[in-house]
Tab-separated table of C-alpha atoms (C1' of nucleotides) in Angstrom:
chain	number	residue	atom	x	y	z
A	14	UNK	CA	9.849	21.040	22.545
A	15	UNK	CA	11.050	20.484	19.253
A	16	UNK	CA	12.045	17.050	19.087
A	17	UNK	CA	14.191	16.970	16.141
A	18	UNK	CA	12.349	14.619	14.105
A	19	UNK	CA	13.719	13.709	10.924
A	20	UNK	CA	10.420	14.252	9.473
A	21	UNK	CA	10.852	17.848	9.992
A	22	UNK	CA	13.991	17.984	8.174
A	23	UNK	CA	14.505	17.778	4.632
A	24	UNK	CA	11.426	18.356	2.906
A	25	UNK	CA	12.745	18.382	-0.455
A	26	UNK	CA	11.383	20.427	-3.080
A	27	UNK	CA	8.723	18.678	-4.735
A	28	UNK	CA	9.994	16.072	-6.909
A	29	UNK	CA	8.700	15.811	-10.244
A	30	UNK	CA	8.768	13.613	-13.081
A	31	UNK	CA	9.905	15.095	-16.176
A	32	UNK	CA	9.695	12.259	-18.365
A	33	UNK	CA	8.564	13.554	-21.579
A	34	UNK	CA	5.519	12.050	-22.825
A	35	UNK	CA	4.593	10.826	-19.528
A	36	UNK	CA	2.902	13.535	-17.723
A	37	UNK	CA	1.451	12.988	-14.419
A	38	UNK	CA	-1.469	14.725	-13.055
A	39	UNK	CA	-0.866	17.667	-10.946
A	40	UNK	CA	-1.743	15.932	-7.862
A	41	UNK	CA	0.890	13.499	-8.559
A	42	UNK	CA	3.410	16.087	-7.889
A	43	UNK	CA	2.086	17.026	-4.651
A	44	UNK	CA	4.425	16.284	-1.937
A	45	UNK	CA	2.079	14.632	0.328
A	46	UNK	CA	-1.401	13.743	0.243
A	47	UNK	CA	-3.771	15.964	-1.301
A	48	UNK	CA	-5.653	17.424	1.451
A	49	UNK	CA	-3.326	19.892	2.754
A	50	UNK	CA	-0.369	17.715	2.701
A	51	UNK	CA	-1.211	15.974	5.778
A	52	UNK	CA	1.184	14.337	7.925
A	53	UNK	CA	2.247	10.881	7.535
A	54	UNK	CA	-0.397	8.455	8.348
A	55	UNK	CA	0.115	5.508	10.485
A	56	UNK	CA	-0.702	2.976	7.939
A	57	UNK	CA	1.663	4.565	5.553
A	58	UNK	CA	4.250	4.304	8.124
A	59	UNK	CA	3.486	0.727	8.771
A	60	UNK	CA	3.853	-0.036	5.163
A	61	UNK	CA	7.082	1.694	5.079
A	62	UNK	CA	8.415	-0.336	7.879
A	63	UNK	CA	7.131	-3.425	6.309
A	64	UNK	CA	8.956	-2.893	3.199
A	65	UNK	CA	12.204	-2.308	4.795
A	66	UNK	CA	14.296	-5.227	5.481
A	67	UNK	CA	15.899	-3.561	8.354
A	68	UNK	CA	12.725	-3.705	10.263
A	69	UNK	CA	11.787	-7.197	9.686
A	70	UNK	CA	12.694	-8.008	13.142
A	71	UNK	CA	10.254	-5.468	14.331
A	72	UNK	CA	7.423	-5.834	11.988
A	73	UNK	CA	7.023	-8.074	9.042
A	74	UNK	CA	4.634	-9.567	6.645
A	75	UNK	CA	3.444	-12.809	7.751
A	76	UNK	CA	0.536	-14.993	7.179
A	77	UNK	CA	-1.998	-14.085	4.652
A	78	UNK	CA	-1.557	-11.510	2.110
A	79	UNK	CA	-1.477	-8.185	3.619
A	80	UNK	CA	-1.130	-9.640	6.993
A	81	UNK	CA	1.644	-8.524	9.136
A	82	UNK	CA	2.887	-9.062	12.579
A	83	UNK	CA	4.256	-6.538	14.861
A	84	UNK	CA	7.014	-8.455	16.370
A	85	UNK	CA	8.160	-5.732	18.570
A	86	UNK	CA	5.286	-3.522	19.473
A	87	UNK	CA	7.277	-1.285	21.626
A	88	UNK	CA	9.774	-0.675	18.978
A	89	UNK	CA	7.205	0.018	16.385
A	90	UNK	CA	5.563	2.414	18.716
A	91	UNK	CA	8.833	4.011	19.402
A	92	UNK	CA	9.536	4.468	15.764
A	93	UNK	CA	6.139	5.855	15.222
A	94	UNK	CA	6.621	8.164	18.097
A	95	UNK	CA	9.786	9.396	16.601
A	96	UNK	CA	8.168	9.957	13.338
A	97	UNK	CA	5.376	11.859	14.836
A	98	UNK	CA	7.392	13.507	17.450
A	99	UNK	CA	5.380	11.903	20.108
A	100	UNK	CA	7.836	10.785	22.642
A	101	UNK	CA	5.223	9.198	24.726
A	102	UNK	CA	3.863	7.027	22.070
A	103	UNK	CA	3.434	3.471	23.024
A	104	UNK	CA	1.865	0.425	21.594
A	105	UNK	CA	-1.330	0.984	23.374
A	106	UNK	CA	-1.818	4.280	21.735
A	107	UNK	CA	-0.539	3.150	18.482
A	108	UNK	CA	-2.875	0.267	18.481
A	109	UNK	CA	-5.697	2.600	19.208
A	110	UNK	CA	-4.852	4.397	16.086
A	111	UNK	CA	-4.753	1.170	14.240
A	112	UNK	CA	-8.146	0.352	15.513
A	113	UNK	CA	-9.518	3.361	13.876
A	114	UNK	CA	-8.537	1.839	10.654
A	115	UNK	CA	-10.949	-0.931	11.161
A	116	UNK	CA	-13.806	1.235	10.328
A	117	UNK	CA	-12.056	2.640	7.442
A	118	UNK	CA	-11.303	-0.741	6.294
A	119	UNK	CA	-7.769	-0.118	5.797
A	120	UNK	CA	-6.864	-2.614	8.361
A	121	UNK	CA	-8.419	-5.222	10.421
A	122	UNK	CA	-7.254	-7.392	13.152
A	123	UNK	CA	-6.381	-10.921	12.637
A	124	UNK	CA	-7.981	-12.428	15.552
A	125	UNK	CA	-6.255	-14.975	17.490
A	126	UNK	CA	-2.888	-13.816	16.500
A	127	UNK	CA	-1.228	-11.420	18.701
A	128	UNK	CA	-0.035	-8.240	17.229
A	129	UNK	CA	-1.214	-9.336	13.922
A	130	UNK	CA	-3.138	-7.114	11.613
A	131	UNK	CA	-3.984	-7.239	8.062
A	132	UNK	CA	-4.220	-4.683	5.413
A	133	UNK	CA	-7.314	-4.762	3.481
A	134	UNK	CA	-6.449	-3.653	0.105
A	135	UNK	CA	-9.266	-5.168	-1.627
A	136	UNK	CA	-10.923	-1.914	-1.689
A	137	UNK	CA	-7.858	-0.127	-1.878
A	138	UNK	CA	-6.892	1.371	-5.003
A	139	UNK	CA	-3.572	2.341	-6.040
A	140	UNK	CA	-3.802	5.712	-7.242
A	141	UNK	CA	-0.622	6.909	-8.463
A	142	UNK	CA	0.543	4.576	-10.977
A	143	UNK	CA	-1.914	1.872	-10.833
A	144	UNK	CA	-0.495	-0.071	-13.522
A	145	UNK	CA	2.793	-0.571	-12.066
A	146	UNK	CA	1.598	-0.506	-8.639
A	147	UNK	CA	-0.645	-3.290	-9.138
A	148	UNK	CA	2.189	-5.189	-10.366
A	149	UNK	CA	3.817	-4.800	-7.105
A	150	UNK	CA	1.076	-4.767	-4.787
A	151	UNK	CA	0.708	-8.096	-3.319
A	152	UNK	CA	-2.296	-6.945	-1.633
A	153	UNK	CA	-3.870	-5.937	-4.639
A	154	UNK	CA	-2.961	-9.089	-6.240
A	155	UNK	CA	-4.050	-11.189	-3.529
A	156	UNK	CA	-6.930	-9.523	-2.142
A	157	UNK	CA	-8.908	-9.197	-5.141
A	158	UNK	CA	-8.935	-12.732	-5.020
A	159	UNK	CA	-9.303	-13.331	-1.496
A	160	UNK	CA	-11.903	-11.010	-0.686
A	161	UNK	CA	-13.977	-12.975	-2.786
A	162	UNK	CA	-13.372	-12.366	-6.317
A	163	UNK	CA	-16.753	-11.068	-6.068
A	164	UNK	CA	-15.534	-8.149	-4.328
A	165	UNK	CA	-14.564	-6.533	-7.334
A	166	UNK	CA	-11.894	-4.094	-7.214
A	167	UNK	CA	-12.602	-0.921	-8.740
A	168	UNK	CA	-12.816	-1.661	-12.262
A	169	UNK	CA	-15.657	0.464	-12.967
A	170	UNK	CA	-14.993	3.071	-15.442
A	171	UNK	CA	-15.638	5.635	-12.900
A	172	UNK	CA	-13.219	4.151	-10.583
A	173	UNK	CA	-10.633	3.667	-13.096
A	174	UNK	CA	-11.096	6.940	-14.469
A	175	UNK	CA	-10.631	8.386	-11.177
A	176	UNK	CA	-7.425	6.601	-11.092
A	177	UNK	CA	-6.213	8.149	-14.139
A	178	UNK	CA	-7.346	11.567	-13.914
A	179	UNK	CA	-5.670	12.706	-16.866
A	180	UNK	CA	-2.826	10.672	-17.466
A	181	UNK	CA	-0.436	10.288	-19.993
A	182	UNK	CA	-1.572	10.528	-23.204
A	183	UNK	CA	1.544	10.699	-24.695
A	184	UNK	CA	2.027	11.459	-28.053
A	185	UNK	CA	0.988	8.926	-30.314
A	186	UNK	CA	-1.710	6.745	-30.010
A	187	UNK	CA	-4.778	6.819	-28.164
A	188	UNK	CA	-5.275	8.776	-25.209
A	189	UNK	CA	-6.515	7.384	-22.093
A	190	UNK	CA	-9.593	9.211	-22.462
A	191	UNK	CA	-12.011	9.377	-25.099
A	192	UNK	CA	-12.523	12.929	-25.514
A	193	UNK	CA	-15.931	12.613	-26.532
A	194	UNK	CA	-17.798	14.844	-28.645
A	195	UNK	CA	-19.084	16.624	-25.796
A	196	UNK	CA	-16.476	18.371	-24.223
A	197	UNK	CA	-15.349	16.549	-21.381
A	198	UNK	CA	-14.022	18.257	-18.537
A	199	UNK	CA	-11.730	16.532	-16.360
A	200	UNK	CA	-14.762	14.765	-15.425
A	201	UNK	CA	-16.180	14.266	-18.710
A	202	UNK	CA	-13.476	12.266	-20.160
A	203	UNK	CA	-14.034	8.703	-20.280
A	204	UNK	CA	-11.318	6.456	-19.561
A	205	UNK	CA	-10.723	3.854	-22.051
A	206	UNK	CA	-10.707	0.691	-20.284
A	207	UNK	CA	-9.155	-1.065	-23.044
A	208	UNK	CA	-6.214	0.830	-22.142
A	209	UNK	CA	-5.627	-1.394	-19.296
A	210	UNK	CA	-6.223	-4.788	-20.463
A	211	UNK	CA	-5.560	-6.256	-17.199
A	212	UNK	CA	-8.109	-4.054	-15.686
A	213	UNK	CA	-10.308	-4.549	-18.454
A	214	UNK	CA	-13.747	-5.090	-17.796
A	215	UNK	CA	-14.619	-7.403	-20.419
A	216	UNK	CA	-11.266	-8.622	-20.802
A	217	UNK	CA	-9.781	-11.578	-19.347
A	218	UNK	CA	-8.819	-11.205	-15.877
A	219	UNK	CA	-5.236	-11.742	-15.677
A	220	UNK	CA	-4.145	-13.434	-12.683
A	221	UNK	CA	-1.303	-11.172	-12.567
A	222	UNK	CA	-0.691	-7.782	-13.712
A	223	UNK	CA	1.280	-7.431	-16.774
A	224	UNK	CA	4.468	-6.806	-15.215
A	225	UNK	CA	4.243	-10.045	-13.501
A	226	UNK	CA	3.118	-11.984	-16.334
A	227	UNK	CA	6.371	-12.709	-17.713
A	228	UNK	CA	9.828	-12.820	-16.537
A	229	UNK	CA	11.147	-10.647	-19.153
A	230	UNK	CA	10.167	-7.565	-20.866
A	231	UNK	CA	10.289	-9.249	-24.077
A	232	UNK	CA	6.760	-9.685	-24.949
A	233	UNK	CA	4.515	-7.498	-23.188
A	234	UNK	CA	1.219	-9.036	-22.987
A	235	UNK	CA	-0.318	-6.143	-24.550
A	236	UNK	CA	0.301	-2.888	-25.924
A	237	UNK	CA	0.112	0.115	-23.920
A	238	UNK	CA	-1.957	2.598	-25.590
A	239	UNK	CA	-0.673	5.938	-25.074
A	240	UNK	CA	2.500	4.577	-26.255
A	241	UNK	CA	3.737	3.935	-22.911
A	242	UNK	CA	5.055	0.594	-22.325
A	243	UNK	CA	6.592	-0.083	-19.065
A	244	UNK	CA	8.514	-2.817	-20.537
A	245	UNK	CA	10.352	-0.600	-22.771
A	246	UNK	CA	13.402	1.003	-21.512
A	247	UNK	CA	12.392	4.300	-22.696
A	248	UNK	CA	9.248	4.197	-20.805
A	249	UNK	CA	10.611	6.057	-17.973
A	250	UNK	CA	13.405	8.291	-18.593
A	251	UNK	CA	14.891	7.888	-15.327
A	252	UNK	CA	17.830	9.681	-16.458
A	253	UNK	CA	16.072	12.863	-16.611
A	254	UNK	CA	14.572	12.504	-13.340
A	255	UNK	CA	15.480	14.626	-10.552
A	256	UNK	CA	16.497	12.486	-7.780
A	257	UNK	CA	15.076	12.305	-4.459
A	258	UNK	CA	16.171	11.017	-1.250
A	259	UNK	CA	15.637	7.463	-0.626
A	260	UNK	CA	12.321	6.435	0.490
A	261	UNK	CA	13.005	6.910	3.978
A	262	UNK	CA	10.799	6.342	6.813
A	263	UNK	CA	10.970	9.820	7.771
A	264	UNK	CA	10.139	12.385	5.372
A	265	UNK	CA	6.959	11.279	4.033
A	266	UNK	CA	7.564	13.291	1.073
A	267	UNK	CA	9.981	10.741	0.138
A	268	UNK	CA	7.599	8.095	-0.155
A	269	UNK	CA	8.921	5.661	-2.455
A	270	UNK	CA	7.570	5.967	-5.715
A	271	UNK	CA	5.627	3.138	-6.974
A	272	UNK	CA	6.762	3.644	-10.339
A	273	UNK	CA	10.220	3.499	-9.366
A	274	UNK	CA	9.830	0.605	-7.203
A	275	UNK	CA	8.165	-1.084	-9.937
A	276	UNK	CA	11.103	-0.506	-11.974
A	277	UNK	CA	13.310	-1.871	-9.425
A	278	UNK	CA	11.427	-4.983	-9.626
A	279	UNK	CA	11.362	-5.239	-13.224
A	280	UNK	CA	13.864	-7.195	-14.989
A	281	UNK	CA	17.138	-5.782	-15.884
A	282	UNK	CA	16.558	-3.042	-18.209
A	283	UNK	CA	14.625	-1.200	-15.702
A	284	UNK	CA	16.095	-2.223	-12.567
A	285	UNK	CA	19.324	-1.116	-13.849
A	286	UNK	CA	17.950	2.232	-14.495
A	287	UNK	CA	17.448	2.825	-10.960
A	288	UNK	CA	20.058	4.781	-9.348
A	289	UNK	CA	21.774	3.040	-6.607
A	290	UNK	CA	21.924	4.416	-3.231
A	291	UNK	CA	18.993	3.825	-1.233
A	292	UNK	CA	17.546	3.024	1.931
A	293	UNK	CA	19.812	2.761	4.666
A	294	UNK	CA	19.085	6.213	5.497
A	295	UNK	CA	17.602	5.424	8.740
A	296	UNK	CA	19.350	6.145	11.779
A	297	UNK	CA	19.405	2.650	12.716
A	298	UNK	CA	16.430	2.457	14.728
A	299	UNK	CA	17.072	0.857	17.913
A	300	UNK	CA	20.195	-0.357	16.634
A	301	UNK	CA	18.902	-2.472	13.975
A	302	UNK	CA	20.674	-0.707	11.417
A	303	UNK	CA	20.178	-0.990	7.924
A	304	UNK	CA	22.235	-3.806	7.095
A	305	UNK	CA	21.957	-2.947	3.602
A	306	UNK	CA	24.238	-0.161	3.488
A	307	UNK	CA	24.404	2.745	5.571
A	308	UNK	CA	24.266	5.295	3.040
A	309	UNK	CA	22.805	8.044	4.821
A	310	UNK	CA	19.696	9.175	3.403
A	311	UNK	CA	21.325	11.680	1.436
A	312	UNK	CA	20.885	10.594	-1.878
A	313	UNK	CA	17.982	11.053	-3.754
A	314	UNK	CA	16.778	8.643	-6.051
A	315	UNK	CA	13.197	9.039	-6.797
A	316	UNK	CA	12.194	10.616	-9.843
A	317	UNK	CA	8.584	10.446	-9.545
A	318	UNK	CA	6.305	12.520	-7.698
A	319	UNK	CA	6.313	11.589	-4.226
A	320	UNK	CA	3.603	9.586	-3.042
A	321	UNK	CA	0.583	11.477	-2.313
A	322	UNK	CA	-0.353	10.200	0.941
A	323	UNK	CA	-3.937	9.965	0.583
A	324	UNK	CA	-5.009	11.017	-2.632
A	325	UNK	CA	-8.505	11.164	-3.157
A	326	UNK	CA	-9.566	9.550	-6.206
A	327	UNK	CA	-12.444	11.686	-6.704
A	328	UNK	CA	-12.314	12.656	-10.201
A	329	UNK	CA	-13.232	16.079	-9.387
A	330	UNK	CA	-10.206	16.380	-7.451
A	331	UNK	CA	-8.049	16.254	-10.210
A	332	UNK	CA	-8.465	19.226	-12.057
A	333	UNK	CA	-8.055	21.304	-9.092
A	334	UNK	CA	-4.994	19.881	-8.047
A	335	UNK	CA	-4.939	21.564	-4.899
A	336	UNK	CA	-7.801	21.033	-2.862
A	337	UNK	CA	-8.368	17.546	-3.455
A	338	UNK	CA	-10.924	16.615	-1.367
A	339	UNK	CA	-11.750	13.548	-0.120
A	340	UNK	CA	-15.182	14.419	-0.414
A	341	UNK	CA	-17.697	12.250	-1.737
A	342	UNK	CA	-16.101	9.802	-3.847
A	343	UNK	CA	-17.417	8.134	-6.714
A	344	UNK	CA	-19.182	5.075	-5.861
A	345	UNK	CA	-16.503	2.789	-6.437
A	346	UNK	CA	-18.118	-0.388	-6.420
A	347	UNK	CA	-20.829	-0.315	-8.768
A	348	UNK	CA	-22.685	-3.403	-8.383
A	349	UNK	CA	-22.432	-4.341	-11.847
A	350	UNK	CA	-18.902	-3.796	-12.448
A	351	UNK	CA	-17.660	-6.460	-10.503
A	352	UNK	CA	-14.939	-7.835	-12.371
A	353	UNK	CA	-12.099	-8.383	-10.384
A	354	UNK	CA	-8.723	-8.017	-11.507
A	355	UNK	CA	-8.538	-11.536	-10.771
A	356	UNK	CA	-5.063	-11.145	-9.885
A	357	UNK	CA	-3.700	-14.173	-8.540
A	358	UNK	CA	-2.335	-14.489	-5.203
A	359	UNK	CA	0.844	-14.976	-6.600
A	360	UNK	CA	3.208	-12.906	-4.976
A	361	UNK	CA	5.771	-14.691	-6.790
A	362	UNK	CA	7.060	-16.378	-3.907
A	363	UNK	CA	9.371	-13.854	-3.031
A	364	UNK	CA	9.749	-14.836	0.361
A	365	UNK	CA	8.503	-18.108	0.660
A	366	UNK	CA	11.517	-19.661	1.739
A	367	UNK	CA	13.642	-16.808	2.359
A	368	UNK	CA	14.603	-15.441	5.516
A	369	UNK	CA	12.016	-12.981	5.589
A	370	UNK	CA	11.671	-13.098	9.144
A	371	UNK	CA	14.264	-12.510	11.508
A	372	UNK	CA	13.991	-14.347	14.614
A	373	UNK	CA	13.176	-11.484	16.620
A	374	UNK	CA	10.531	-13.341	18.254
A	375	UNK	CA	9.199	-11.510	21.042
A	376	UNK	CA	7.208	-12.020	24.054
A	377	UNK	CA	7.011	-15.473	22.988
A	378	UNK	CA	3.675	-14.511	21.905
A	379	UNK	CA	3.881	-13.831	18.345
A	380	UNK	CA	3.307	-16.920	16.540
A	381	UNK	CA	5.133	-17.307	13.453
A	382	UNK	CA	3.236	-19.875	11.798
A	383	UNK	CA	2.430	-19.166	8.362
A	384	UNK	CA	0.683	-22.384	8.192
A	385	UNK	CA	-2.215	-21.169	9.995
A	386	UNK	CA	-3.252	-19.160	7.163
A	387	UNK	CA	-1.605	-20.995	4.618
A	388	UNK	CA	-4.416	-22.657	3.168
A	389	UNK	CA	-5.141	-21.948	-0.296
A	390	UNK	CA	-5.437	-18.668	-1.584
A	391	UNK	CA	-8.991	-19.051	-2.058
A	392	UNK	CA	-9.641	-19.860	1.397
A	393	UNK	CA	-9.128	-16.560	2.417
A	394	UNK	CA	-12.505	-15.331	1.998
A	395	UNK	CA	-12.256	-14.971	5.573
A	396	UNK	CA	-9.749	-12.462	5.151
A	397	UNK	CA	-11.441	-9.443	6.009
A	398	UNK	CA	-13.825	-11.280	7.881
A	399	UNK	CA	-11.418	-13.046	9.851
A	400	UNK	CA	-13.875	-12.113	12.280
A	401	UNK	CA	-15.019	-9.178	10.636
A	402	UNK	CA	-18.586	-9.696	10.577
A	403	UNK	CA	-19.557	-6.793	8.662
A	404	UNK	CA	-17.312	-7.354	5.931
A	405	UNK	CA	-20.156	-7.667	3.693
A	406	UNK	CA	-18.861	-5.521	1.178
A	407	UNK	CA	-18.645	-2.070	1.510
A	408	UNK	CA	-21.716	-0.810	2.726
A	409	UNK	CA	-20.277	0.132	5.766
A	410	UNK	CA	-22.892	0.793	8.096
A	411	UNK	CA	-21.158	3.776	9.250
A	412	UNK	CA	-20.534	5.974	6.441
A	413	UNK	CA	-20.171	5.065	3.002
A	414	UNK	CA	-17.814	7.808	2.919
A	415	UNK	CA	-15.478	5.917	4.940
A	416	UNK	CA	-15.561	3.120	2.666
A	417	UNK	CA	-14.767	5.090	-0.248
A	418	UNK	CA	-12.108	6.678	1.535
A	419	UNK	CA	-10.325	3.621	2.243
A	420	UNK	CA	-10.271	2.766	-1.274
A	421	UNK	CA	-8.610	5.792	-1.842
A	422	UNK	CA	-5.752	4.523	-0.385
A	423	UNK	CA	-3.365	4.463	-2.715
A	424	UNK	CA	-0.495	2.927	-2.305
A	425	UNK	CA	2.086	4.792	-2.870
A	426	UNK	CA	4.450	3.170	-1.292
A	427	UNK	CA	4.672	-0.128	-1.552
A	428	UNK	CA	7.678	-0.872	-3.039
A	429	UNK	CA	9.498	2.123	-3.036
A	430	UNK	CA	11.926	1.767	-0.463
A	431	UNK	CA	13.195	-1.358	-1.796
A	432	UNK	CA	16.817	-1.390	-1.897
A	433	UNK	CA	18.105	-0.979	-5.244
A	434	UNK	CA	18.687	-4.135	-6.854
A	435	UNK	CA	22.243	-3.437	-6.674
A	436	UNK	CA	22.136	-3.431	-2.995
A	437	UNK	CA	20.088	-6.447	-2.683
A	438	UNK	CA	21.590	-9.501	-1.340
A	439	UNK	CA	23.892	-11.134	-3.664
A	440	UNK	CA	22.606	-13.101	-6.444
A	441	UNK	CA	23.010	-15.871	-4.166
A	442	UNK	CA	19.364	-15.826	-3.947
A	443	UNK	CA	18.000	-19.134	-4.604
A	444	UNK	CA	15.622	-18.008	-7.119
A	445	UNK	CA	16.290	-15.556	-9.685
A	446	UNK	CA	12.818	-14.469	-9.336
A	447	UNK	CA	13.497	-13.278	-6.045
A	448	UNK	CA	15.300	-10.411	-7.300
A	449	UNK	CA	12.374	-9.415	-9.232
A	450	UNK	CA	10.146	-9.501	-6.386
A	451	UNK	CA	9.274	-7.020	-3.892
A	452	UNK	CA	10.687	-7.952	-0.691
A	453	UNK	CA	7.731	-6.681	0.805
A	454	UNK	CA	4.903	-8.938	0.485
A	455	UNK	CA	5.532	-12.325	1.252
A	456	UNK	CA	3.151	-14.734	0.069
A	457	UNK	CA	3.316	-16.869	2.976
A	458	UNK	CA	2.358	-19.942	1.357
A	459	UNK	CA	1.839	-20.645	-2.139
A	460	UNK	CA	0.007	-23.411	-3.546
A	461	UNK	CA	2.386	-25.948	-4.750
A	462	UNK	CA	1.644	-25.050	-8.172
A	463	UNK	CA	2.800	-21.641	-7.545
A	464	UNK	CA	5.940	-22.529	-5.937
A	465	UNK	CA	8.689	-20.210	-6.667
A	466	UNK	CA	10.506	-22.726	-8.595
A	467	UNK	CA	7.887	-22.722	-11.125
A	468	UNK	CA	8.528	-20.892	-14.205
A	469	UNK	CA	6.838	-17.645	-14.386
A	470	UNK	CA	4.903	-18.315	-17.380
A	471	UNK	CA	3.894	-21.523	-15.915
A	472	UNK	CA	2.628	-19.814	-12.959
A	473	UNK	CA	0.798	-17.483	-14.970
A	474	UNK	CA	-0.938	-20.246	-16.642
A	475	UNK	CA	-1.581	-21.807	-13.406
A	476	UNK	CA	-2.987	-18.747	-11.967
A	477	UNK	CA	-5.146	-18.197	-14.848
A	478	UNK	CA	-6.486	-21.542	-14.351
A	479	UNK	CA	-7.171	-20.997	-10.770
A	480	UNK	CA	-8.800	-17.875	-11.602
A	481	UNK	CA	-11.051	-19.597	-13.935
A	482	UNK	CA	-11.867	-22.112	-11.439
A	483	UNK	CA	-12.757	-19.547	-9.003
A	484	UNK	CA	-15.035	-17.917	-11.263
B	4	DA	C1'	-4.102	-8.125	24.386
B	5	DC	C1'	-7.720	-5.946	22.480
B	6	DC	C1'	-11.795	-3.004	22.011
B	7	DG	C1'	-14.073	1.325	21.275
B	8	DG	C1'	-15.971	5.773	23.430
B	9	DA	C1'	-14.866	10.405	24.600
B	10	DA	C1'	-12.256	14.470	24.803
B	11	DT	C1'	-8.746	17.001	22.711
B	12	DG	C1'	-5.402	19.001	19.465
B	13	DG	C1'	-3.130	20.128	15.162
C	10	DC	C1'	-9.449	14.277	9.470
C	11	DC	C1'	-6.266	11.795	11.937
C	12	DA	C1'	-4.432	10.837	15.388
C	13	DT	C1'	-3.219	11.122	20.654
C	14	DT	C1'	-4.431	10.381	25.189
C	15	DC	C1'	-7.190	8.316	28.740
C	16	DC	C1'	-9.840	4.909	30.112
C	17	DG	C1'	-13.385	1.430	31.452
C	18	DG	C1'	-14.671	-2.942	29.829
C	19	DT	C1'	-13.883	-7.797	27.718
DNA sequence: ACCGGAATGG
DNA sequence: CCATTCCGGT
C-alpha cells in the first residue's frame, strides 16, 4: 500500500545556500544524510517533535539537559508510524528502536522515570554549522559540562577539522585551514583552531558559545576569521537564499537548518532576516494542531542546505561528497585533547518558568518533576550514567565504531523548526531573553545564579566562574 | 515498562 | 545500517 505519507511528498530540490563568501561543503547540500540519503532516523524525528511547540503535549524536554519525556507514547508512535509509513507502529516497537540508540550512545534511558530518555550529545558533534549550532544546542552546552567536563567534546584538531571540512574561507582573511606547505588534500588541511575561539583548545573555555555570550550582536567576543561574523547582518545573506519549506516533521529534507535557526534566535538583526511563515505545516497530528499558525507547509523558508541526517564527519568524506561513509571515523576523542567547550549549562532559561509543558499528563505515570534532576548542573555526571554503567567514556565495548558514529550526529536540527520569531508568542513573554532562546531545550532548573532574570552578561560571568570551579 | 536477542527487510 | 517485528525475560 502506499500510505500517503507526507514524507513521500515534496522532496524539494536540494536547497542550497548561495551566500557568497560562505560556501558550504558539498555534503552540506545533500538533501539527507550522506550515506545514500537515508530515511529519517528516529532520533531525528524525536528531536523534531521536541522542538515543536505543538507537540509539547506529546513529547517534551524535561528534566536534565537533553532529557525528554514522552508524554503520550502512543501518539509519538503514531506520528512515527506516519512518518515511516508504518501503520502498525506502536510504542513498543518504537521503544525498541530507541533502545538501539543506547549502544550508539545517542540516547539512554533515564531510569526510574517512565517514558523518559535522554539524548547524549556529549559525544555528539554538530556537523553542519557547528558554530551556530553550538550556540543553540542545549545539549551541547550542557553536556559538555555534565558528562564530566572531562569528557571532552571533540575539540581535537582532527575532530574539528572534520567538522569543517572545507568551510568558508571567504575572501579575506584567514582561511580555516592552514594550507600548509605540503599540499593538503582535503585531509591535509589543518584546521585553525584559533578560528573558533570558543572551541579553542588552548583558549578559554567559554561557558557559552559566542552567540550566547551576549545579548546583542554588538560586540562579538571575537573575530571570526574568514571574515564571517554571525553577528553581522551580512553574514548570511538570507535574502539570496532560496527558500525551503518549513522544517516540517515530514520531509526530512526539510530539516531545519541550524544556521537558520540560529538566526532566529539571534537578536533582531538576524531574527528579522528570517522569513516568516513556518511551522504549522503539520497536519495537526492527532488534533493538536499547530497553534502557531496553520500555514500549511507550503512555504519555504530555509536557505541552507538541509540537514544532512547523519553526516559522517570523517574527513575523508568530504571531498567525495557523495559517498560519505561513515566508515572509520577519526578518533574523536584523543586523550589529550580534552578540553571541553566548557559550555555552561545555561540554556538561558528559556523555559524555566514558561509553560513548556502542557498538561497532557498521561497515564498518570509520567512524572513531571523537574526537581528530581534539578540539582546543579554539575551534578549531572550521572547523566549518561544515570545507570549507564559503561559510560566510561567512549570505549564502547562494542565497537568503537559505534561510538564514533554517534558523535557524528550532527545536529542538524535543533532549532530549525522554531517558529519564526514573528510567530512566537507575543512579546508578552516575561523575559526578553526568551525570545532569543530556542524553545527547544529547556533547562529545567537553573542554578539561581543563572536564573533567567539575570543579565546575560552576568550569566556569562557566572558561568565562566562555574566553569572555572569545575575545572 | 523496559530490556535485548533474533530474524527480516529496505 | 537502521529500523521493524516478535518475543521471552526482568
